[in-house]
């Protein structure tokens, strides 16, 4: 094929994928949206315990003014109208319709990420909760990933401070703050596109199915309880330690997590049936495939260790984590996942199956090929940047992962100014994993300051 | 900055205990003691305890419980106490009834009926109070207890006749339809008039089943008479209610609903 034909074929693919990536549609009743490729499975997997809600927290240097926050929330939700939606069941797929109830912040009572079922009629797909100086946004993964949630929270906080008379001090919607949208600014269709479909690579080999992994055996907390444990580390200290060991920050913490899982595996009274420990680490696809979407656009790499080979030292674990992540963390390897996920969803025989049947099989397939292959989960949202005006008044950020009934205890981290904020969310009664993790960090010589969450359990 | 001597992590000054191991924040306790107003003699403290089965890793693992100086029963203990009281009460009643029956009639006759009823109550109480963590056993006992009761009543009359051919199948049929209804109601995403429709379907199925089983028992062949009339009356209403539920009450654009 000559170069002109190749260019034409590429253009045709791009146009086709751009059409596929559309998630927003309009008819005589208004605009409505379909879920992105990752979010489409979430309603089937969500219930009142595994709510699919991840939580972003912002602590200010003063008690939150609820009236101003509600005004900011109304205008921010109007700007992010593709977030201000509720779930509906179609015959073949779920879809999202605008939520007609006015949006207000809620009191932050009870445990994080609990007490909200997105499948219940009329439930907004996110909520904003306030307690003292803390604003918390809980977003369903059916709606967005961490990057999308951060975009919303940054916009909300910036607008909040603008209403308090603190200007942003920098241009929004462009440059460094391109993901902060001022109310009334233009909404681009790209903001709610399905990035997976846009960059669907066509026919590619699918990744090999994962092996069943070991899960931490412990009792679950009672329904409605979800424990969050947080700590702060000086960013420079942990970056220096990572650099000294020749790895990235994510690789270092992934290795610490794997070391803890290894310790707990070996501490079992009898050798567990499943010998594989496996840690899932999400990768932000936006760094490979440019997209300004605020919907889900992440995929995953796995770091694994076969315990039949015996105990590994921390350095060995770190070495393996470093190389496994480097090997998998490239656009071609990750494209296989897109090919599998989007290819399956686009298959006519799947599309023609009624939703009620799809839900049933989705739960089984997700459990077998998804949750069952993981022992744990750790994500790094990276450095949070805000305009200088509001940044001066924000003390800290935090990210608590969504509850999971299979891995029970998961970790998330992000950086704000000079600190790394690392949180665990757990449905398990036991705190062994969290305790091992933070004490391991202490053994690496890193100062760890635990967050006081005021007795939340 | 206070720190936890067990874990080596720093604690915030406001933290009452280490969130990892529960060790009290010594500095905060000392400050609290200095500023505390004398309390009465009630014991208030933080107790670390666990009912977890995690292996012994040498780490102290725990939940946190406030012991306010009086005994607090866990829900499991409360259920056990209620079951024991029920069991002892039932046993006393059974012994009393059989003693009276033996005294008066010199044999066990009428007392068998209330004893069977008490046995049914005890079996159901055992299922729902003591089998909290064993759902399979719980539902198995609840499913088998009523038919067993009917068999016992029949046996008390001198041999099993009507129970095996009629009562037990009817009991199983009713239980099965009830279980299906409960499952459907629980799984319904939106609960409104669709629940009435489910109940009407269930009643229709039950009527058809009763008619079938009584026909087989009495005539040896199935010749449905009254049950189709019930079903023809109820099923169209149920279908209409479902139509209202899905299409009208939660009305939506067909294009959205059927988007491929």
XYZ file of C-alpha atoms in Angstrom:
717
model
C 0.000 0.000 0.000
C 1.555 3.335 -0.876
C 1.875 6.141 1.631
C -1.199 8.016 0.367
C -3.331 4.912 0.749
C -1.886 4.315 4.191
C -2.661 7.884 5.176
C -6.191 7.500 3.872
C -6.653 4.266 5.803
C -5.340 5.911 8.963
C -7.652 8.857 8.499
C -10.607 6.550 7.951
C -9.717 4.683 11.128
C -9.442 7.918 13.052
C -12.780 9.182 11.821
C -14.412 5.848 12.597
C -12.919 5.782 16.070
C -13.891 9.391 16.723
C -17.478 8.452 15.946
C -17.198 5.375 18.130
C -15.798 7.508 20.944
C -18.896 9.686 21.075
C -20.674 9.185 24.343
C -22.999 12.189 24.240
C -26.166 12.293 22.184
C -29.038 14.694 21.967
C -32.664 14.144 21.158
C -35.902 16.015 21.726
C -35.660 15.316 25.460
C -32.182 16.691 25.837
C -28.687 15.343 26.008
C -27.842 11.890 27.278
C -24.683 9.822 27.443
C -23.538 6.253 27.222
C -20.905 4.954 29.593
C -17.313 4.621 28.505
C -15.810 1.195 27.899
C -14.476 0.831 31.457
C -17.442 2.383 33.204
C -19.980 0.245 31.382
C -19.278 -2.764 33.580
C -19.404 -0.815 36.860
C -23.174 -0.765 37.435
C -23.276 -4.572 37.244
C -20.420 -4.809 39.765
C -21.628 -2.117 42.145
C -23.753 -2.632 45.195
C -24.144 -1.013 48.570
C -20.785 -2.382 49.796
C -18.564 -2.354 46.698
C -19.968 1.002 45.725
C -17.394 1.813 42.975
C -16.942 5.212 44.668
C -13.441 6.574 44.970
C -12.953 9.560 47.220
C -10.911 12.712 46.759
C -10.395 14.892 49.815
C -9.216 18.461 50.020
C -8.351 20.054 53.354
C -8.438 23.816 53.544
C -6.893 26.161 56.018
C -10.306 27.200 57.313
C -13.710 25.700 58.001
C -15.609 25.289 54.760
C -18.286 27.893 54.083
C -21.181 25.680 53.023
C -23.212 28.415 51.392
C -20.350 29.485 49.157
C -19.429 25.891 48.444
C -22.978 25.075 47.350
C -22.961 28.063 44.999
C -19.609 26.944 43.587
C -20.902 23.395 43.318
C -23.961 24.439 41.356
C -21.919 26.369 38.813
C -19.187 23.705 38.610
C -21.738 20.918 38.138
C -23.326 22.981 35.399
C -19.963 23.233 33.666
C -19.330 19.513 34.183
C -22.821 18.605 33.051
C -21.608 15.223 31.804
C -20.840 14.423 35.474
C -24.146 15.659 36.827
C -26.013 12.562 35.680
C -27.858 9.530 36.958
C -27.887 5.977 35.725
C -30.645 4.413 33.653
C -31.056 0.923 32.300
C -31.575 0.602 28.579
C -32.545 -2.657 26.943
C -29.003 -3.370 25.797
C -26.801 -0.977 27.778
C -26.802 1.415 30.666
C -26.935 5.107 29.861
C -26.744 8.398 31.743
C -29.289 11.158 31.873
C -28.909 14.588 33.435
C -29.908 14.656 37.063
C -32.729 17.116 37.519
C -32.476 17.530 41.282
C -30.505 20.581 42.417
C -27.086 19.646 43.697
C -25.996 20.440 47.220
C -23.139 19.386 49.419
C -23.859 16.849 52.168
C -22.625 16.385 55.699
C -19.721 13.973 55.742
C -21.179 11.462 58.149
C -20.504 7.767 58.272
C -17.711 5.929 56.551
C -16.258 7.083 53.236
C -17.581 5.678 49.963
C -20.515 3.954 51.611
C -24.236 4.446 51.741
C -24.738 5.192 48.063
C -25.910 2.755 45.405
C -25.589 4.147 41.877
C -28.135 1.594 40.675
C -30.837 3.131 42.821
C -33.111 5.292 40.743
C -32.373 9.010 40.930
C -28.906 8.642 42.477
C -26.401 11.153 41.199
C -23.143 9.553 40.124
C -21.071 11.597 42.511
C -21.528 13.564 45.697
C -19.697 16.268 47.587
C -19.431 15.917 51.345
C -18.185 18.421 53.872
C -16.824 18.074 57.385
C -15.043 20.945 59.108
C -12.205 22.043 56.873
C -12.478 19.058 54.555
C -14.281 18.829 51.207
C -14.626 15.297 49.904
C -15.792 14.315 46.436
C -16.927 10.729 45.953
C -17.175 9.724 42.294
C -18.365 6.483 40.809
C -15.932 4.677 38.550
C -18.862 4.238 36.202
C -18.512 7.952 35.590
C -14.840 8.835 35.755
C -11.377 7.801 36.856
C -9.099 9.595 39.298
C -7.944 12.136 36.725
C -11.523 13.088 35.908
C -12.375 13.369 39.593
C -9.338 15.549 40.246
C -10.322 17.844 37.387
C -13.751 18.334 38.936
C -12.434 18.881 42.451
C -9.806 21.368 41.305
C -12.433 23.299 39.380
C -14.784 23.234 42.373
C -12.154 24.441 44.828
C -10.921 27.133 42.441
C -14.470 28.407 41.978
C -15.057 28.243 45.730
C -12.089 30.475 46.389
C -13.033 32.827 43.555
C -16.381 33.343 45.269
C -14.515 34.007 48.503
C -12.554 36.747 46.778
C -9.380 34.750 46.135
C -8.579 34.963 42.417
C -6.950 32.011 40.681
C -3.867 33.991 39.765
C -3.376 32.016 36.559
C -5.214 31.260 33.318
C -7.611 28.366 33.492
C -8.656 25.962 30.712
C -5.182 26.110 29.204
C -1.551 25.289 29.777
C -0.673 23.915 33.175
C -4.282 24.274 34.371
C -6.001 22.974 31.250
C -7.970 20.512 33.393
C -9.487 23.273 35.544
C -12.635 24.607 33.915
C -14.204 27.850 34.957
C -18.020 27.900 35.032
C -19.412 29.167 31.772
C -16.367 28.161 29.757
C -16.841 26.177 26.576
C -17.547 22.496 26.990
C -15.694 20.308 24.516
C -17.082 17.001 23.392
C -13.610 15.561 23.994
C -14.168 16.017 27.726
C -16.659 13.179 27.798
C -15.424 11.051 24.921
C -14.647 7.380 25.361
C -10.864 7.406 25.070
C -10.737 3.639 24.692
C -12.910 3.720 21.625
C -11.114 6.692 20.184
C -7.815 4.869 20.297
C -9.196 1.445 19.486
C -6.317 -0.193 17.594
C -8.467 -2.683 15.719
C -7.515 -6.319 15.608
C -4.624 -7.020 17.917
C -3.785 -10.108 19.966
C -5.440 -10.075 23.339
C -3.409 -10.194 26.541
C -3.105 -13.584 28.207
C -5.708 -14.140 30.943
C -4.256 -13.717 34.420
C -3.858 -16.559 36.850
C -5.970 -16.751 39.990
C -4.163 -14.846 42.728
C -4.104 -15.227 46.473
C -6.454 -13.035 48.490
C -5.854 -11.942 52.036
C -8.038 -14.172 54.220
C -9.775 -11.989 56.744
C -13.251 -11.139 57.831
C -15.031 -8.240 56.305
C -16.192 -5.224 58.220
C -19.961 -5.059 58.744
C -21.963 -3.714 55.822
C -21.743 0.058 55.664
C -18.239 0.228 57.132
C -15.141 1.143 55.146
C -11.949 2.050 56.922
C -9.630 4.727 55.562
C -6.081 5.040 56.887
C -3.877 7.850 55.674
C -0.334 9.026 56.071
C 1.873 11.799 54.827
C 5.507 11.429 53.771
C 7.909 14.160 52.720
C 8.032 13.934 48.946
C 11.708 14.787 48.634
C 12.668 12.040 51.059
C 10.823 9.325 49.195
C 11.960 10.595 45.806
C 15.532 10.575 47.047
C 15.142 7.000 48.279
C 13.646 5.967 44.928
C 16.449 7.649 43.052
C 19.037 6.024 45.266
C 17.602 2.654 44.350
C 17.248 3.518 40.682
C 13.471 3.151 40.536
C 10.443 5.391 40.335
C 8.311 6.326 43.313
C 5.471 4.092 42.113
C 7.831 1.140 41.669
C 9.251 1.633 45.149
C 5.851 1.703 46.824
C 4.598 -1.171 44.677
C 7.575 -3.187 45.900
C 6.789 -2.304 49.517
C 3.199 -3.436 48.968
C 4.368 -6.710 47.379
C 6.749 -7.250 50.276
C 3.849 -6.899 52.703
C 1.713 -9.317 50.697
C 4.624 -11.763 50.686
C 4.926 -11.436 54.460
C 1.250 -12.078 54.988
C 1.267 -15.021 52.579
C 4.166 -16.623 54.435
C 2.495 -15.993 57.777
C -0.498 -18.177 56.910
C -0.750 -21.224 59.198
C -0.797 -23.557 56.171
C 0.560 -22.798 52.691
C -2.298 -21.171 50.766
C -3.825 -22.944 47.801
C -3.087 -20.014 45.482
C 0.615 -19.366 45.147
C 0.523 -16.207 43.102
C 0.491 -12.750 44.660
C -0.414 -10.059 42.211
C -0.582 -6.287 42.486
C -2.559 -4.165 40.052
C -1.270 -0.715 39.153
C -3.401 1.550 36.963
C -1.739 3.441 34.136
C -3.111 6.752 32.951
C -3.613 6.256 29.240
C -3.574 9.997 28.640
C 0.205 9.934 28.778
C 0.265 7.571 25.787
C -2.791 8.726 23.886
C -3.604 12.420 24.131
C -7.124 13.003 25.328
C -8.801 15.570 27.456
C -11.523 13.182 28.491
C -12.656 13.272 32.104
C -14.222 9.855 31.799
C -12.305 6.666 32.524
C -9.149 6.335 30.501
C -6.854 4.063 32.493
C -5.674 0.525 32.095
C -3.664 -1.730 34.316
C -0.367 -3.484 34.645
C 0.296 -6.336 37.021
C 3.283 -7.048 39.196
C 3.293 -10.704 40.150
C 5.299 -13.085 42.275
C 5.077 -16.843 42.497
C 5.439 -17.802 46.143
C 6.407 -21.373 45.305
C 9.824 -19.950 44.517
C 10.266 -18.909 48.117
C 10.766 -15.683 49.981
C 12.383 -12.825 48.060
C 14.359 -10.042 49.647
C 13.079 -6.508 49.313
C 15.734 -5.703 46.746
C 14.691 -8.683 44.629
C 11.054 -7.629 44.818
C 11.993 -4.090 43.889
C 14.054 -5.295 40.964
C 11.155 -7.392 39.654
C 8.612 -4.590 40.155
C 10.865 -2.167 38.320
C 11.314 -4.412 35.296
C 7.782 -5.788 35.150
C 6.348 -2.281 35.208
C 8.800 -1.009 32.613
C 8.073 -3.941 30.368
C 4.292 -3.619 30.494
C 4.035 0.134 30.728
C 4.215 0.940 27.040
C 1.582 1.887 24.511
C 1.831 -1.291 22.421
C 1.465 -3.718 25.309
C -1.380 -1.716 26.782
C -3.098 -1.504 23.382
C -3.781 -5.228 23.637
C -6.081 -4.486 26.567
C -7.912 -1.819 24.582
C -8.265 -4.248 21.687
C -9.743 -6.877 23.994
C -12.085 -4.574 25.920
C -13.405 -2.471 23.071
C -13.395 -5.387 20.651
C -15.576 -7.450 22.991
C -18.007 -4.618 23.572
C -18.246 -3.857 19.858
C -18.929 -7.466 18.929
C -22.473 -7.634 17.538
C -23.240 -10.839 19.400
C -22.441 -9.061 22.670
C -24.293 -5.892 21.718
C -27.454 -7.826 20.895
C -27.626 -9.547 24.270
C -30.173 -7.882 26.578
C -28.697 -6.026 29.501
C -30.154 -8.341 32.133
C -28.227 -11.272 30.607
C -25.117 -9.128 30.048
C -25.122 -8.121 33.724
C -25.245 -11.710 34.856
C -22.289 -12.783 32.731
C -20.392 -9.550 33.313
C -20.280 -10.271 37.046
C -18.936 -13.748 36.487
C -16.371 -12.706 33.877
C -15.202 -9.730 35.907
C -14.760 -11.901 38.955
C -12.945 -14.655 37.080
C -10.761 -12.558 34.785
C -10.552 -9.404 36.860
C -10.879 -9.461 40.628
C -9.736 -13.055 41.075
C -6.395 -12.301 39.455
C -5.500 -9.582 41.964
C -4.161 -9.670 45.509
C -3.978 -5.900 45.864
C -4.171 -2.556 44.137
C -2.088 0.605 44.344
C -2.516 3.731 42.270
C -0.527 6.931 41.944
C -2.403 9.985 40.758
C 0.777 12.027 40.561
C 1.391 15.629 41.499
C -1.679 17.787 41.982
C -1.225 21.327 40.726
C -3.533 24.197 41.447
C -3.464 27.878 40.566
C -1.434 29.897 43.075
C -4.432 31.700 44.564
C -6.350 28.715 45.940
C -3.173 26.643 46.352
C -2.102 28.875 49.205
C -5.227 27.904 51.162
C -5.237 24.162 50.495
C -3.414 22.220 53.193
C -3.627 18.735 51.752
C -5.205 16.371 49.267
C -6.067 12.708 49.644
C -7.319 9.858 47.468
C -9.074 6.834 48.937
C -9.639 3.988 46.481
C -13.041 2.472 45.849
C -14.038 -0.477 48.070
C -13.355 -3.913 46.653
C -14.891 -7.150 47.904
C -12.073 -9.260 46.477
C -8.838 -7.475 47.374
C -10.404 -5.866 50.490
C -7.500 -3.499 51.154
C -6.212 -1.143 48.464
C -3.917 1.867 48.365
C -3.789 5.171 46.528
C -1.428 8.088 46.601
C -0.935 11.549 45.239
C 1.448 14.427 45.813
C 0.577 17.903 46.886
C 3.249 20.547 47.257
C 6.101 18.894 49.195
C 4.263 15.891 50.530
C 3.105 12.485 49.386
C -0.321 11.486 50.736
C -0.822 7.761 50.858
C -4.189 6.293 51.820
C -5.517 2.809 52.295
C -9.164 1.935 51.981
C -10.172 -1.356 53.549
C -13.212 -3.558 53.945
C -11.159 -5.935 56.106
C -11.342 -6.058 59.865
C -7.629 -6.683 60.086
C -5.201 -3.759 59.805
C -2.191 -5.998 59.252
C -1.556 -4.912 55.693
C -1.694 -1.203 56.477
C 0.465 -1.636 59.527
C 3.057 -3.697 57.690
C 3.125 -1.199 54.853
C 3.715 1.901 56.923
C 6.204 0.219 59.248
C 8.103 -1.014 56.183
C 8.353 2.580 55.035
C 9.721 3.455 58.460
C 12.309 0.706 58.096
C 13.406 2.297 54.830
C 14.180 5.349 56.892
C 11.230 7.383 55.628
C 9.331 9.539 58.102
C 5.646 8.616 58.144
C 3.060 10.815 59.765
C -0.312 9.161 60.267
C -3.446 11.121 59.624
C -5.944 11.549 62.407
C -9.303 10.779 60.855
C -11.143 11.562 64.019
C -12.112 8.015 64.989
C -13.646 6.990 61.635
C -13.711 3.193 61.550
C 5.430 15.462 67.400
C 4.080 12.355 69.177
C 4.890 8.988 67.721
C 3.814 5.390 68.214
C 6.451 3.298 70.018
C 5.131 0.098 68.407
C 4.995 1.180 64.781
C 7.487 4.025 64.788
C 5.124 6.336 62.875
C 4.387 9.919 63.816
C 0.937 10.750 65.067
C -0.951 13.963 64.739
C -1.180 15.826 68.042
C -4.970 15.413 68.014
C -4.837 11.616 67.535
C -5.997 9.642 70.560
C -4.308 6.449 69.430
C -2.182 5.024 66.647
C -4.528 4.126 63.760
C -2.375 1.087 62.923
C -2.020 -0.725 66.226
C -4.253 1.154 68.665
C -1.504 2.133 71.082
C -2.738 5.185 72.908
C -1.124 8.497 72.169
C 0.808 8.832 75.438
C 1.312 12.546 75.106
C -2.360 13.226 74.497
C -3.342 10.992 77.404
C -0.979 12.864 79.694
C -2.398 16.181 78.532
C -5.918 14.880 79.006
C -5.117 13.718 82.537
C -3.718 17.129 83.422
C -6.764 18.979 82.180
C -9.446 16.406 83.034
C -12.256 17.161 85.492
C -12.533 14.275 88.007
C -15.050 11.692 86.765
C -17.217 9.367 88.781
C -16.166 5.770 89.194
C -17.315 4.541 85.761
C -14.469 2.843 83.925
C -13.840 4.351 80.549
C -10.997 3.142 78.466
C -9.904 1.876 75.139
C -9.836 -1.841 74.818
C -8.068 -3.488 71.990
C -9.666 -6.715 71.039
C -10.228 -8.752 67.977
C -12.348 -11.596 66.799
C -10.359 -11.799 63.611
C -8.740 -15.055 62.500
C -5.644 -13.514 60.953
C -2.500 -15.522 61.574
C -0.010 -14.672 64.304
C 2.458 -12.421 62.589
C 3.744 -11.078 65.818
C 1.728 -7.941 65.239
C -0.949 -6.705 67.494
C -4.064 -6.492 65.434
C -7.280 -5.108 66.603
C -10.457 -3.263 66.495
C -11.279 -0.539 68.900
C -14.077 -0.775 71.450
C -15.097 1.644 74.129
C -15.753 -0.192 77.389
C -18.055 2.021 79.394
C -17.969 -0.215 82.498
C -20.901 -2.528 81.717
C -21.220 -5.755 79.795
C -22.242 -5.319 76.200
C -23.412 -8.357 74.287
C -22.514 -8.676 70.654
C -25.390 -9.337 68.250
C -24.191 -12.941 67.986
C -24.351 -13.379 71.747
C -27.775 -11.760 71.875
C -29.101 -14.192 69.294
C -27.617 -17.113 71.210
C -29.271 -15.992 74.443
C -32.660 -15.676 72.756
C -32.276 -19.103 71.167
C -31.323 -20.709 74.466
C -34.321 -19.165 76.206
C -36.567 -20.375 73.400
C -35.061 -23.850 73.469
C -35.375 -24.203 77.229
C -38.927 -22.851 77.150
C -39.855 -25.249 74.372
C -38.313 -28.178 76.205
C -40.177 -27.333 79.383
C -43.436 -27.040 77.422
C -42.841 -30.362 75.662
C -42.089 -32.135 78.923
C -45.117 -30.591 80.616
C -47.495 -31.428 77.781
C -46.314 -35.003 77.473
C -46.461 -35.472 81.247
C -50.058 -34.230 81.377
C -50.982 -36.379 78.379
C -49.429 -39.446 79.971
C -51.103 -38.781 83.319
C -54.542 -38.340 81.833
C -54.575 -40.713 78.878
C -51.817 -43.148 79.835
C -50.252 -42.615 76.400
C -49.066 -39.876 74.119
C -51.987 -38.770 71.967
C -53.164 -35.169 71.710
C -49.879 -33.775 73.022
C -48.145 -34.842 69.867
C -49.742 -31.997 67.926
C -48.551 -29.100 70.060
C -45.170 -30.813 70.454
C -44.818 -30.942 66.672
C -45.791 -27.261 66.468
C -43.218 -26.370 69.123
C -40.645 -28.392 67.234
C -41.401 -26.390 64.087
C -40.993 -23.107 65.959
C -37.704 -24.267 67.466
C -36.390 -25.422 64.084
C -37.216 -22.069 62.457
C -35.713 -20.190 65.403
C -32.544 -22.269 65.088
C -32.368 -21.514 61.377
C -32.700 -17.753 61.728
C -30.914 -17.202 65.043
C -28.067 -19.681 65.075
C -27.204 -20.127 61.414
C -26.358 -16.524 60.701
C -23.037 -17.322 59.024
C -24.288 -20.458 57.301
C -26.905 -19.337 54.829
C -27.116 -22.711 53.091
C -27.911 -24.518 56.361
C -30.310 -21.760 57.386
C -32.387 -21.990 54.252
C -32.219 -25.774 54.231
C -33.684 -25.988 57.740
C -36.315 -23.362 56.927
C -37.215 -25.234 53.756
C -37.478 -28.684 55.341
C -39.056 -27.803 58.701
C -42.666 -27.123 57.567
C -42.921 -30.315 55.463
C -41.431 -32.261 58.369
C -44.081 -30.763 60.654
C -46.840 -31.832 58.270
C -45.406 -35.334 58.055
C -45.281 -35.498 61.849
C -48.928 -34.436 62.160
C -49.937 -37.073 59.635
C -47.869 -39.737 61.382
C -49.540 -38.908 64.688
C -52.841 -39.999 63.177
C -51.515 -43.479 62.569
C -49.587 -43.682 59.352
C -48.535 -41.353 56.586
C -51.241 -40.781 54.005
C -52.293 -37.285 52.962
C -49.081 -35.531 53.944
C -46.739 -37.257 51.539
C -49.117 -37.086 48.581
C -50.534 -33.616 49.122
C -49.334 -31.546 52.063
C -45.596 -31.868 51.523
C -45.735 -31.071 47.782
C -47.973 -28.082 48.555
C -45.542 -26.921 51.201
C -42.587 -27.231 48.832
C -44.507 -25.415 46.112
C -45.411 -22.533 48.425
C -41.859 -22.263 49.711
C -40.395 -22.323 46.208
C -42.737 -19.610 44.937
C -42.063 -17.498 48.034
C -38.313 -17.869 47.560
C -38.523 -16.891 43.892
C -40.684 -13.874 44.760
C -38.299 -12.748 47.509
C -35.341 -13.073 45.150
C -37.098 -11.130 42.388
C -38.145 -8.362 44.774
C -34.650 -8.117 46.232
C -33.005 -7.962 42.844
C -35.436 -5.436 41.369
C -33.486 -2.281 40.599
C -36.499 -0.076 41.027
C -39.196 -1.016 43.450
C -42.649 0.289 42.697
C -45.743 -1.308 41.190
C -43.576 -3.985 39.624
C -43.564 -5.655 43.044
C -47.356 -5.984 42.914
C -46.946 -7.563 39.482
C -44.454 -10.072 40.883
C -46.863 -10.996 43.679
C -49.711 -11.474 41.205
C -47.529 -13.764 39.081
C -46.630 -15.688 42.216
C -50.264 -16.074 43.282
C -51.209 -17.284 39.779
C -48.452 -19.866 39.841
C -49.506 -20.963 43.315
C -53.150 -21.365 42.259
C -52.160 -23.452 39.267
C -49.895 -25.566 41.440
C -52.541 -26.129 44.132
C -55.110 -27.095 41.525
C -52.694 -29.519 39.882
C -51.607 -31.183 43.100
C -55.123 -31.538 44.504
C -56.318 -32.978 41.197
C -53.541 -35.570 41.216
C -54.254 -36.455 44.848
C -58.018 -36.697 44.492
C -58.514 -37.898 40.940
C -55.161 -39.245 39.853
C -55.155 -36.966 36.806
C -54.792 -33.268 36.099
C -57.958 -31.437 35.070
C -57.525 -27.812 35.972
C -60.772 -26.074 36.807
C -60.648 -22.944 38.957
C -56.959 -22.080 38.750
C -56.863 -21.048 35.066
C -59.656 -18.580 35.828
C -57.535 -17.087 38.623
C -54.485 -16.972 36.398
C -56.410 -15.375 33.511
C -57.668 -12.750 35.913
C -54.317 -11.991 37.554
C -51.718 -12.353 34.821
C -53.064 -9.631 32.500
C -53.177 -7.241 35.437
C -49.576 -8.123 36.286
C -48.476 -7.577 32.700
C -50.223 -4.211 32.618
C -48.550 -3.176 35.884
C -45.166 -4.113 34.468
C -45.902 -2.115 31.334
C -46.767 0.889 33.496
C -43.614 0.394 35.530
C -41.154 0.100 32.696
C -42.697 2.163 29.978
C -44.818 4.841 31.504
C -43.692 5.606 35.054
C -40.036 5.553 34.197
C -40.671 6.587 30.659
C -37.764 7.065 28.397
C -36.937 7.645 24.814
C -36.942 4.413 22.837
C -33.713 5.365 21.208
C -31.950 5.607 24.563
C -33.518 2.436 25.813
C -32.678 0.400 22.771
C -29.366 1.988 21.811
C -27.058 -0.677 20.505
